[in-house]
Short mmCIF file of C-alpha atoms and ligand atoms in Angstrom, two decimals:
data_model
loop_
_atom_site.label_atom_id
_atom_site.label_comp_id
_atom_site.label_asym_id
_atom_site.label_seq_id
_atom_site.Cartn_x
_atom_site.Cartn_y
_atom_site.Cartn_z
CA MET A 1 -56.01 1.90 29.25
CA LYS A 2 -56.10 3.06 25.66
CA VAL A 3 -53.64 1.55 23.18
CA LEU A 4 -52.75 2.68 19.66
CA VAL A 5 -51.15 0.23 17.19
CA ILE A 6 -49.43 1.46 14.02
CA GLY A 7 -49.53 -0.77 10.93
CA SER A 8 -51.84 -2.71 8.64
CA GLY A 9 -50.59 -6.28 8.29
CA GLY A 10 -51.03 -9.73 9.80
CA ARG A 11 -48.45 -8.90 12.44
CA GLU A 12 -50.52 -5.92 13.57
CA HIS A 13 -53.75 -7.95 13.60
CA ALA A 14 -52.04 -10.52 15.86
CA LEU A 15 -50.77 -7.71 18.10
CA VAL A 16 -54.18 -6.05 18.35
CA TRP A 17 -55.80 -9.46 19.02
CA LYS A 18 -53.37 -10.18 21.85
CA ILE A 19 -53.52 -6.66 23.33
CA ALA A 20 -57.35 -6.88 23.32
CA GLN A 21 -57.10 -9.88 25.69
CA SER A 22 -55.41 -7.78 28.36
CA PRO A 23 -57.62 -6.92 31.35
CA MET A 24 -55.73 -3.59 31.46
CA VAL A 25 -57.00 -2.50 28.04
CA ASP A 26 -60.35 -0.78 27.45
CA GLU A 27 -59.97 0.60 23.97
CA ILE A 28 -57.68 0.02 20.96
CA PHE A 29 -57.07 2.25 17.94
CA CYS A 30 -55.11 1.27 14.85
CA ILE A 31 -53.50 3.48 12.18
CA PRO A 32 -54.48 2.48 9.51
CA GLY A 33 -55.52 -1.14 10.34
CA ASN A 34 -57.24 -3.54 7.92
CA GLY A 35 -60.51 -5.43 7.38
CA GLY A 36 -59.83 -7.84 10.25
CA ILE A 37 -58.44 -5.33 12.72
CA ALA A 38 -61.58 -3.23 12.18
CA GLY A 39 -63.52 -5.92 14.09
CA ILE A 40 -61.60 -5.31 17.35
CA ALA A 41 -60.11 -1.82 17.10
CA GLU A 42 -61.13 1.57 15.79
CA CYS A 43 -59.22 2.07 12.53
CA VAL A 44 -58.04 5.62 11.85
CA GLU A 45 -56.74 7.00 8.55
CA ILE A 46 -53.58 9.02 9.25
CA ASN A 47 -50.50 8.91 7.04
CA GLN A 48 -48.03 6.51 8.72
CA SER A 49 -45.11 8.78 7.92
CA ASP A 50 -46.73 11.86 9.51
CA HIS A 51 -45.33 11.27 12.99
CA ASN A 52 -46.44 14.64 14.31
CA ALA A 53 -50.05 13.95 13.29
CA ILE A 54 -49.89 10.52 14.95
CA ALA A 55 -48.47 12.08 18.14
CA ARG A 56 -51.25 14.70 18.12
CA PHE A 57 -53.82 11.90 17.76
CA ALA A 58 -52.23 10.03 20.70
CA LYS A 59 -52.27 13.16 22.87
CA ARG A 60 -55.83 14.16 21.95
CA ASN A 61 -57.17 10.68 22.66
CA SER A 62 -55.16 10.16 25.88
CA ILE A 63 -53.45 7.05 24.51
CA ASP A 64 -51.50 5.26 27.26
CA LEU A 65 -49.26 3.24 24.95
CA THR A 66 -48.51 3.36 21.23
CA VAL A 67 -47.13 0.14 19.68
CA VAL A 68 -45.29 0.40 16.37
CA GLY A 69 -45.50 -2.60 13.99
CA PRO A 70 -43.45 -1.83 10.83
CA GLU A 71 -39.86 -0.64 10.44
CA ALA A 72 -40.41 2.50 8.35
CA PRO A 73 -41.89 4.72 11.11
CA LEU A 74 -39.19 3.50 13.53
CA ALA A 75 -36.37 4.27 11.11
CA GLY A 76 -38.05 7.63 10.49
CA GLY A 77 -37.92 8.49 14.20
CA ILE A 78 -41.51 8.10 15.44
CA ALA A 79 -40.25 6.96 18.86
CA ASP A 80 -38.12 10.12 19.13
CA VAL A 81 -41.10 12.37 18.30
CA PHE A 82 -43.17 10.61 20.98
CA ALA A 83 -40.35 10.78 23.55
CA GLU A 84 -39.92 14.53 22.96
CA ARG A 85 -43.61 15.02 23.70
CA GLY A 86 -43.61 12.78 26.77
CA LEU A 87 -45.83 10.17 25.09
CA ARG A 88 -45.30 6.48 25.87
CA ILE A 89 -44.26 4.33 22.92
CA PHE A 90 -43.20 0.75 22.30
CA GLY A 91 -40.49 0.74 19.63
CA PRO A 92 -36.85 1.82 19.36
CA SER A 93 -35.51 5.30 18.60
CA ALA A 94 -34.24 6.06 15.09
CA LYS A 95 -30.65 5.57 16.30
CA ALA A 96 -31.46 2.14 17.75
CA ALA A 97 -33.55 1.13 14.70
CA LYS A 98 -30.40 1.56 12.58
CA ILE A 99 -29.63 -2.02 13.60
CA GLU A 100 -32.20 -2.89 10.88
CA GLY A 101 -32.00 0.22 8.69
CA SER A 102 -28.26 0.05 8.03
CA LYS A 103 -26.68 -3.33 7.47
CA SER A 104 -23.21 -1.76 7.71
CA PHE A 105 -24.07 -0.27 11.13
CA ALA A 106 -25.28 -3.70 12.30
CA LYS A 107 -22.05 -5.30 11.02
CA GLN A 108 -19.92 -2.69 12.83
CA ILE A 109 -21.69 -3.36 16.13
CA MET A 110 -21.41 -7.12 15.67
CA LYS A 111 -17.72 -6.88 14.81
CA LYS A 112 -16.92 -4.61 17.74
CA TYR A 113 -18.83 -6.68 20.30
CA GLY A 114 -17.93 -10.16 19.01
CA VAL A 115 -21.38 -11.21 17.77
CA PRO A 116 -21.10 -14.15 15.31
CA THR A 117 -22.03 -13.21 11.71
CA GLY A 118 -20.77 -13.79 8.16
CA GLN A 119 -17.66 -12.00 6.92
CA ALA A 120 -18.67 -8.90 4.95
CA GLU A 121 -17.25 -5.88 3.10
CA LEU A 122 -18.93 -2.55 2.37
CA PHE A 123 -18.64 -0.82 -1.03
CA THR A 124 -19.75 2.49 -2.48
CA ASN A 125 -17.61 2.24 -5.61
CA TYR A 126 -18.67 -0.09 -8.47
CA GLU A 127 -15.14 -0.99 -9.67
CA ASP A 128 -13.96 -1.85 -6.14
CA ALA A 129 -16.99 -4.09 -5.60
CA ILE A 130 -16.42 -5.91 -8.90
CA ALA A 131 -12.71 -6.45 -8.12
CA TYR A 132 -13.72 -7.94 -4.75
CA LEU A 133 -16.31 -10.22 -6.39
CA LYS A 134 -13.76 -11.51 -8.92
CA ALA A 135 -11.55 -12.71 -6.08
CA ALA A 136 -14.49 -14.27 -4.17
CA LYS A 137 -16.31 -17.58 -4.70
CA ALA A 138 -19.96 -18.31 -5.65
CA PRO A 139 -22.63 -18.12 -4.35
CA TYR A 140 -22.33 -14.38 -3.79
CA VAL A 141 -24.52 -12.52 -1.31
CA ILE A 142 -25.15 -8.88 -2.22
CA LYS A 143 -27.17 -6.63 0.06
CA ALA A 144 -28.33 -3.05 -0.27
CA ASP A 145 -27.23 -1.31 2.93
CA GLY A 146 -30.54 0.42 3.71
CA LEU A 147 -34.22 -0.51 4.02
CA ALA A 148 -35.50 -2.09 0.80
CA ALA A 149 -38.77 -3.72 1.93
CA GLY A 150 -37.18 -7.19 2.00
CA LYS A 151 -36.08 -6.95 -1.64
CA GLY A 152 -32.52 -5.71 -1.12
CA VAL A 153 -30.80 -9.11 -0.76
CA ILE A 154 -29.61 -10.94 -3.85
CA ILE A 155 -28.04 -14.39 -3.75
CA ALA A 156 -26.16 -14.77 -7.05
CA ASN A 157 -25.03 -18.19 -8.25
CA ASN A 158 -22.50 -16.89 -10.78
CA LEU A 159 -20.27 -13.88 -11.27
CA ASP A 160 -22.44 -12.29 -13.99
CA GLN A 161 -25.53 -12.30 -11.76
CA ALA A 162 -23.46 -10.90 -8.92
CA LYS A 163 -22.12 -8.08 -11.11
CA ASP A 164 -25.70 -7.30 -12.24
CA ALA A 165 -26.81 -7.08 -8.61
CA VAL A 166 -24.00 -4.66 -7.74
CA LYS A 167 -24.78 -2.61 -10.86
CA ALA A 168 -28.50 -2.49 -9.96
CA CYS A 169 -27.58 -0.94 -6.59
CA LEU A 170 -24.57 1.28 -7.23
CA VAL A 171 -25.03 2.31 -10.88
CA ASP A 172 -28.74 1.98 -11.75
CA LYS A 173 -29.80 3.08 -8.22
CA GLN A 174 -32.68 0.58 -8.26
CA PHE A 175 -33.03 0.81 -4.49
CA GLY A 176 -32.49 4.57 -4.35
CA GLU A 177 -30.72 5.78 -1.18
CA ALA A 178 -30.90 2.28 0.36
CA GLY A 179 -28.63 0.88 -2.36
CA LYS A 180 -26.01 3.64 -2.47
CA ARG A 181 -23.84 1.35 -0.37
CA VAL A 182 -23.69 -2.42 -0.81
CA ILE A 183 -22.48 -5.19 1.43
CA ILE A 184 -20.93 -8.29 -0.10
CA GLU A 185 -21.27 -11.06 2.41
CA GLU A 186 -19.99 -14.57 2.90
CA TYR A 187 -22.61 -17.19 1.91
CA LEU A 188 -23.80 -19.10 4.97
CA GLU A 189 -25.32 -22.57 4.86
CA GLY A 190 -27.75 -24.13 7.30
CA GLN A 191 -31.30 -23.79 8.60
CA GLU A 192 -32.73 -20.35 9.26
CA LEU A 193 -34.23 -19.35 12.55
CA SER A 194 -35.80 -16.23 14.04
CA ILE A 195 -35.46 -15.36 17.70
CA LEU A 196 -37.28 -12.26 18.89
CA ALA A 197 -36.77 -10.64 22.26
CA PHE A 198 -38.16 -7.74 24.28
CA SER A 199 -35.48 -5.31 25.39
CA ASP A 200 -35.53 -2.15 27.49
CA GLY A 201 -31.89 -1.39 26.74
CA LYS A 202 -30.64 -3.30 29.78
CA THR A 203 -32.60 -6.54 30.09
CA VAL A 204 -33.24 -8.97 27.22
CA LEU A 205 -36.40 -11.09 27.50
CA PRO A 206 -36.43 -13.63 24.66
CA MET A 207 -39.55 -15.12 23.12
CA VAL A 208 -40.03 -18.65 21.82
CA PRO A 209 -38.21 -19.37 18.53
CA ALA A 210 -39.95 -19.36 15.16
CA GLN A 211 -39.18 -20.26 11.59
CA ASP A 212 -40.28 -18.29 8.55
CA TYR A 213 -40.72 -19.52 4.95
CA LYS A 214 -39.41 -16.82 2.62
CA ARG A 215 -39.85 -18.35 -0.84
CA VAL A 216 -43.18 -18.21 -2.65
CA TYR A 217 -43.47 -21.90 -3.70
CA ASP A 218 -43.23 -25.27 -1.95
CA ASN A 219 -39.76 -26.74 -1.37
CA ASP A 220 -38.36 -23.22 -1.11
CA GLU A 221 -38.66 -22.51 -4.80
CA GLY A 222 -39.45 -19.21 -6.52
CA LEU A 223 -38.89 -15.63 -5.47
CA ASN A 224 -38.35 -14.31 -1.97
CA THR A 225 -41.49 -12.88 -0.35
CA GLY A 226 -42.30 -11.11 2.91
CA GLY A 227 -42.98 -14.60 4.33
CA MET A 228 -45.38 -17.38 3.25
CA GLY A 229 -45.76 -19.12 6.59
CA SER A 230 -44.17 -19.79 9.94
CA TYR A 231 -44.18 -22.13 12.89
CA SER A 232 -43.16 -22.11 16.53
CA PRO A 233 -41.31 -23.64 18.33
CA VAL A 234 -38.47 -24.86 16.11
CA PRO A 235 -37.46 -28.45 16.88
CA ILE A 236 -33.81 -27.95 15.85
CA VAL A 237 -33.47 -25.38 18.63
CA THR A 238 -32.18 -27.21 21.70
CA SER A 239 -32.04 -25.31 24.98
CA LYS A 240 -28.25 -25.13 24.50
CA LEU A 241 -28.64 -23.47 21.10
CA TYR A 242 -31.30 -21.10 22.45
CA ASP A 243 -29.03 -20.06 25.34
CA GLU A 244 -26.16 -19.60 22.90
CA VAL A 245 -28.27 -17.16 20.84
CA VAL A 246 -29.25 -15.24 23.98
CA ASP A 247 -25.70 -15.15 25.39
CA LYS A 248 -23.69 -14.65 22.21
CA VAL A 249 -26.09 -12.65 20.03
CA LEU A 250 -28.90 -10.84 21.87
CA ASN A 251 -27.19 -9.82 25.11
CA PRO A 252 -23.92 -8.58 23.58
CA THR A 253 -25.81 -6.64 20.89
CA ILE A 254 -28.02 -4.81 23.40
CA LYS A 255 -25.06 -4.22 25.75
CA GLY A 256 -22.88 -3.13 22.83
CA LEU A 257 -25.50 -0.63 21.70
CA ALA A 258 -25.77 0.66 25.28
CA ALA A 259 -21.98 1.08 25.38
CA GLU A 260 -22.33 3.19 22.21
CA GLY A 261 -24.89 5.34 24.00
CA VAL A 262 -27.88 3.77 22.27
CA GLN A 263 -30.63 2.47 24.52
CA TYR A 264 -32.60 -0.19 22.67
CA ARG A 265 -36.27 -0.25 23.70
CA GLY A 266 -38.62 -2.47 21.77
CA VAL A 267 -38.41 -5.85 20.08
CA ILE A 268 -35.11 -6.97 18.64
CA TYR A 269 -35.40 -9.72 16.04
CA ALA A 270 -32.34 -11.81 15.24
CA GLY A 271 -32.52 -13.57 11.85
CA LEU A 272 -30.01 -16.39 12.20
CA MET A 273 -28.41 -19.14 10.15
CA ILE A 274 -27.60 -22.25 12.16
CA THR A 275 -24.26 -23.16 10.59
CA GLU A 276 -21.92 -26.02 11.47
CA GLU A 277 -19.94 -23.48 13.48
CA GLY A 278 -23.03 -22.40 15.43
CA PRO A 279 -25.61 -19.64 15.00
CA LYS A 280 -24.61 -16.62 12.90
CA VAL A 281 -26.64 -13.44 12.39
CA LEU A 282 -28.05 -12.83 8.89
CA GLU A 283 -29.86 -9.68 9.87
CA PHE A 284 -31.42 -7.80 12.74
CA ASN A 285 -34.88 -6.29 12.62
CA ALA A 286 -36.04 -3.57 14.98
CA ARG A 287 -39.61 -4.90 15.30
CA PHE A 288 -41.78 -8.00 15.47
CA GLY A 289 -41.41 -10.36 12.47
CA ASP A 290 -44.20 -10.95 9.99
CA PRO A 291 -45.40 -13.79 9.85
CA GLU A 292 -43.40 -15.06 12.87
CA THR A 293 -45.55 -12.97 15.25
CA GLN A 294 -48.68 -14.76 14.03
CA ALA A 295 -47.16 -18.11 15.20
CA ILE A 296 -45.56 -16.74 18.39
CA LEU A 297 -48.35 -14.68 20.00
CA PRO A 298 -51.01 -17.45 20.01
CA ARG A 299 -48.54 -19.39 22.23
CA LEU A 300 -48.11 -16.54 24.73
CA LYS A 301 -50.13 -17.12 27.89
CA SER A 302 -48.98 -13.92 29.66
CA ASP A 303 -50.59 -10.53 29.25
CA ILE A 304 -48.57 -8.87 26.46
CA MET A 305 -49.18 -5.44 28.01
CA GLU A 306 -46.84 -6.34 30.90
CA PRO A 307 -43.62 -6.63 28.84
CA MET A 308 -44.72 -3.84 26.51
CA LEU A 309 -45.29 -1.32 29.30
CA ALA A 310 -42.10 -2.47 31.06
CA VAL A 311 -40.08 -1.96 27.85
CA ALA A 312 -41.53 1.51 27.36
CA ASP A 313 -40.84 2.42 31.00
CA GLY A 314 -37.36 0.82 31.10
CA ASP A 315 -38.04 -1.73 33.85
CA LEU A 316 -38.19 -5.09 32.11
CA CYS A 317 -36.02 -6.85 34.70
CA CYS A 318 -38.89 -8.34 36.72
CA ILE A 319 -41.09 -9.56 33.90
CA GLU A 320 -41.46 -13.24 33.00
CA LEU A 321 -43.26 -14.71 30.02
CA LYS A 322 -45.41 -17.84 30.15
CA TRP A 323 -45.92 -19.95 27.03
CA THR A 324 -48.17 -22.87 26.18
CA ASP A 325 -46.51 -26.14 25.15
CA ASP A 326 -48.90 -26.27 22.20
CA VAL A 327 -47.21 -25.60 18.87
CA CYS A 328 -48.46 -23.11 16.29
CA VAL A 329 -48.47 -23.27 12.49
CA THR A 330 -49.27 -20.21 10.35
CA VAL A 331 -50.13 -20.49 6.66
CA VAL A 332 -50.18 -17.31 4.57
CA LEU A 333 -52.87 -17.01 1.88
CA ALA A 334 -51.61 -14.73 -0.88
CA SER A 335 -52.97 -13.13 -4.04
CA GLY A 336 -51.95 -15.06 -7.17
CA GLY A 337 -48.92 -13.34 -8.73
CA TYR A 338 -47.47 -12.13 -5.43
CA PRO A 339 -44.59 -11.17 -4.88
CA GLY A 340 -44.90 -9.83 -8.44
CA SER A 341 -47.98 -7.98 -9.65
CA TYR A 342 -51.42 -9.19 -8.56
CA GLU A 343 -55.05 -8.12 -8.62
CA THR A 344 -57.10 -7.04 -5.62
CA ASP A 345 -60.72 -6.34 -4.57
CA TYR A 346 -61.81 -9.97 -4.71
CA GLU A 347 -64.40 -10.99 -2.14
CA ILE A 348 -63.18 -13.46 0.50
CA PHE A 349 -65.51 -16.35 1.43
CA GLY A 350 -65.53 -18.83 4.32
CA LEU A 351 -63.83 -16.71 6.99
CA SER A 352 -66.29 -17.45 9.79
CA GLU A 353 -66.38 -21.18 9.07
CA ALA A 354 -62.57 -21.33 9.07
CA GLY A 355 -62.27 -19.21 12.22
CA ALA A 356 -64.76 -21.44 14.06
CA ILE A 357 -62.32 -24.38 14.12
CA ARG A 358 -60.99 -24.78 17.68
CA GLY A 359 -57.48 -23.40 18.09
CA VAL A 360 -57.60 -21.53 14.76
CA ASN A 361 -57.14 -17.77 14.45
CA ILE A 362 -57.40 -15.89 11.20
CA PHE A 363 -55.19 -12.82 11.13
CA HIS A 364 -55.90 -10.45 8.26
CA ALA A 365 -53.03 -8.89 6.30
CA GLY A 366 -54.15 -7.42 2.96
CA THR A 367 -57.92 -7.11 3.42
CA LYS A 368 -60.39 -4.28 3.64
CA LEU A 369 -64.07 -3.79 4.27
CA ASN A 370 -66.05 -2.88 1.19
CA ASN A 371 -69.81 -2.36 1.61
CA GLY A 372 -69.85 -4.79 4.51
CA LYS A 373 -67.86 -7.43 2.63
CA ILE A 374 -64.23 -8.40 3.26
CA VAL A 375 -62.21 -8.12 0.06
CA THR A 376 -58.53 -8.62 -0.83
CA SER A 377 -56.35 -5.50 -0.83
CA GLY A 378 -52.75 -6.74 -0.80
CA GLY A 379 -50.23 -9.42 -1.76
CA ARG A 380 -50.35 -11.31 1.50
CA VAL A 381 -54.06 -11.47 2.29
CA LEU A 382 -54.63 -13.70 5.34
CA ASN A 383 -52.71 -15.69 7.92
CA VAL A 384 -54.31 -18.89 9.16
CA SER A 385 -52.75 -19.76 12.53
CA ALA A 386 -53.54 -23.03 14.28
CA LEU A 387 -52.50 -24.31 17.68
CA GLY A 388 -52.13 -28.06 18.23
CA LYS A 389 -50.61 -30.59 20.57
CA ASN A 390 -47.99 -31.36 17.93
CA PHE A 391 -47.07 -30.21 14.44
CA ALA A 392 -49.13 -32.89 12.68
CA GLN A 393 -52.26 -31.76 14.53
CA ALA A 394 -51.58 -28.03 14.12
CA ARG A 395 -50.92 -28.49 10.39
CA GLU A 396 -54.09 -30.53 9.96
CA LYS A 397 -56.17 -27.81 11.64
CA ALA A 398 -54.46 -24.99 9.74
CA TYR A 399 -54.99 -26.63 6.35
CA LYS A 400 -58.56 -27.65 7.23
CA ALA A 401 -59.26 -23.97 7.93
CA VAL A 402 -57.48 -22.97 4.71
CA SER A 403 -59.75 -25.36 2.76
CA LYS A 404 -62.81 -23.39 3.94
CA ILE A 405 -61.49 -20.06 2.61
CA GLN A 406 -61.78 -18.93 -0.97
CA PHE A 407 -60.94 -15.92 -3.06
CA GLU A 408 -60.03 -15.50 -6.72
CA ASN A 409 -56.45 -16.63 -7.53
CA MET A 410 -55.69 -17.59 -3.92
CA HIS A 411 -52.20 -19.04 -3.53
CA PHE A 412 -50.55 -20.70 -0.50
CA ARG A 413 -47.73 -23.10 0.30
CA LYS A 414 -48.71 -26.65 1.22
CA ASP A 415 -45.50 -27.56 3.03
CA ILE A 416 -45.53 -25.17 6.00
CA ALA A 417 -44.10 -26.91 9.11
CA LEU A 418 -43.87 -30.22 7.26
CA ARG A 419 -40.21 -30.47 8.19
CA ALA A 420 -41.09 -30.08 11.88
CA ILE A 421 -43.34 -33.16 11.94
CA GLY A 422 -42.03 -36.13 13.87
CA SER A 423 -39.70 -33.97 15.92
P1 AMP B 501 -31.86 -10.71 5.15
O1 AMP B 501 -32.88 -9.67 4.77
O2 AMP B 501 -30.48 -10.16 5.37
O3 AMP B 501 -32.32 -11.65 6.25
O4 AMP B 501 -31.78 -11.67 3.90
C1 AMP B 501 -32.95 -12.25 3.32
C2 AMP B 501 -32.72 -13.73 3.09
O5 AMP B 501 -31.56 -13.92 2.24
C3 AMP B 501 -32.37 -14.49 4.37
O6 AMP B 501 -33.52 -14.85 5.07
C4 AMP B 501 -31.62 -15.67 3.81
O7 AMP B 501 -32.51 -16.63 3.29
C5 AMP B 501 -30.85 -15.07 2.67
N1 AMP B 501 -29.49 -14.65 3.11
C6 AMP B 501 -29.14 -13.45 3.60
N2 AMP B 501 -27.83 -13.42 3.90
C7 AMP B 501 -27.34 -14.63 3.61
C8 AMP B 501 -26.04 -15.23 3.70
N3 AMP B 501 -24.98 -14.55 4.15
N4 AMP B 501 -25.90 -16.51 3.31
C9 AMP B 501 -26.96 -17.20 2.84
N5 AMP B 501 -28.21 -16.71 2.72
C10 AMP B 501 -28.41 -15.43 3.09
N1 LIG B 502 -40.35 -12.50 8.44
C1 LIG B 502 -39.33 -11.61 8.09
C2 LIG B 502 -39.49 -10.24 8.59
O1 LIG B 502 -40.40 -9.92 9.34
O2 LIG B 502 -38.65 -9.42 8.25
#
C-alpha cells in the first residue's frame, strides 16, 4: 500500500515512523514533512491548504490512504474534498472537525448530550462580556471561539487582565475571525489529562492516556506553548476513571454528533481536567495531540494501519489495540526564545548517538535538511521519546539521549514525568 501523511511536526514523524512498521505499507509520502521524516518517507512540497492539489497528488500516485496530522486542513474540509473524489482519508469532515474549530459548537454538543464540562457563556458584544466578567470571580478563563494555534486561551488572575483579553478578541481583533466570538468559562482546578480515541462515527476505540506539559519552563512556569513534553500512561488514571471518560465523554460525544447527522471519522482527542467532581472537558481536538502522540505510539504494539483503515472504511467495531506495559517519556527540545521569537538554521549535533540508545526514538519537529546537514527550522525542534520499565528508567534514558544532542540556544524542561515517578 501507499500512504500519504499531511503535516510537518513531531506528531507526523511519529505517525510516519509507526506507519512504516506496517507490513501492509510499501511506500510513504509526506506533505511537506521535515528533516527527520525525509529519512523514511518521500517529502513533497505542496501547499497544505491547497486541498485540490493534494487530492490530485493522491490520485496520480495511487495513494491508498491519506492521514491528516494538523487541524487546519481538517477544518478547511480536506476530508470532504477527498470523499467527493472517492479517495480514502483518515481525518474528520469539516463539519465534524468543528468540535475543535468552534468552542461554542463543542459546548452546545456537550450541553445537549450531558458531557461534563465547565460552565460557559458565549459573547460577541464587548459590553455584555464585561458586564458578565464583573459579576464573575477570578481566575477568569477567556477563549477565542475559533482556531488560534493554541494561543486563544487566556487565564486572567484579575478583572483588568480579563477585560484586556476580551478587548484583544472582540475589539482589537487580535485573533481575526477566530476571536469574533469569545467564551468565558468557569475556572477548573485539578490535573490535566489527554485521552485520544479512534472513531468511525459509531465505535470509539480509546488509546492509552497521556499527559502534556504546556508551559515553557519547569514547574509549569512561563508562557503556554504547543507542548514541552509528555508521558504515557498517567498514573492518576485508574481503570474506573478511564472508563468514566469513555462512557461519559467519548461515547456520548460521538453518539451525539451522529444524532446531529455528523459522522465522526478520525481521532478525537479529549483534553480533560480531573476535578474533585470527576473529569470535565477543557477542549476537544479533531486530530492526534502533539506531543502526546510521540509518547503514545511507541507503546502501541498493533499495526496502526488496522485502526486507520477501519476508521476510513467505517468498520472499526472489530479492531483491538495492543499496548506494551513499558512507559514512555517524551522531552521536547526547543529553540531558545520559543514560544516567542527565536532563531533558526542552527546545525544539530549528536542525533545518531542519542538515537542509538536502546528504547529511544528521536522524532523531528522543526528541522530541515540543508546541504546534507540537519538544521533547526522551528520553535519545537526535536522530541526525544524513551521507553522504560518504569518512569525513573524512561526519564533516565530520555535525558541521557538529550545530553548527547546539541544546537545553539537549545532549551528543554528538566521535569518531564517527574511527578509520575514512584507511582
Ligand atoms: P484549551 O486550548 O481549551 O485546552 O486550553 C489551553 C489550556 O488552558 C488548557 O490546557 C488548560 O491548561 C487551560 N485551561 C483551559 N480551560 C480552562 C479552564 N476552564 N480552567 C482552567 N484551565 C483551563
Ligand atoms: N498537546 C496539545 C495539542 O495537541 O493540542
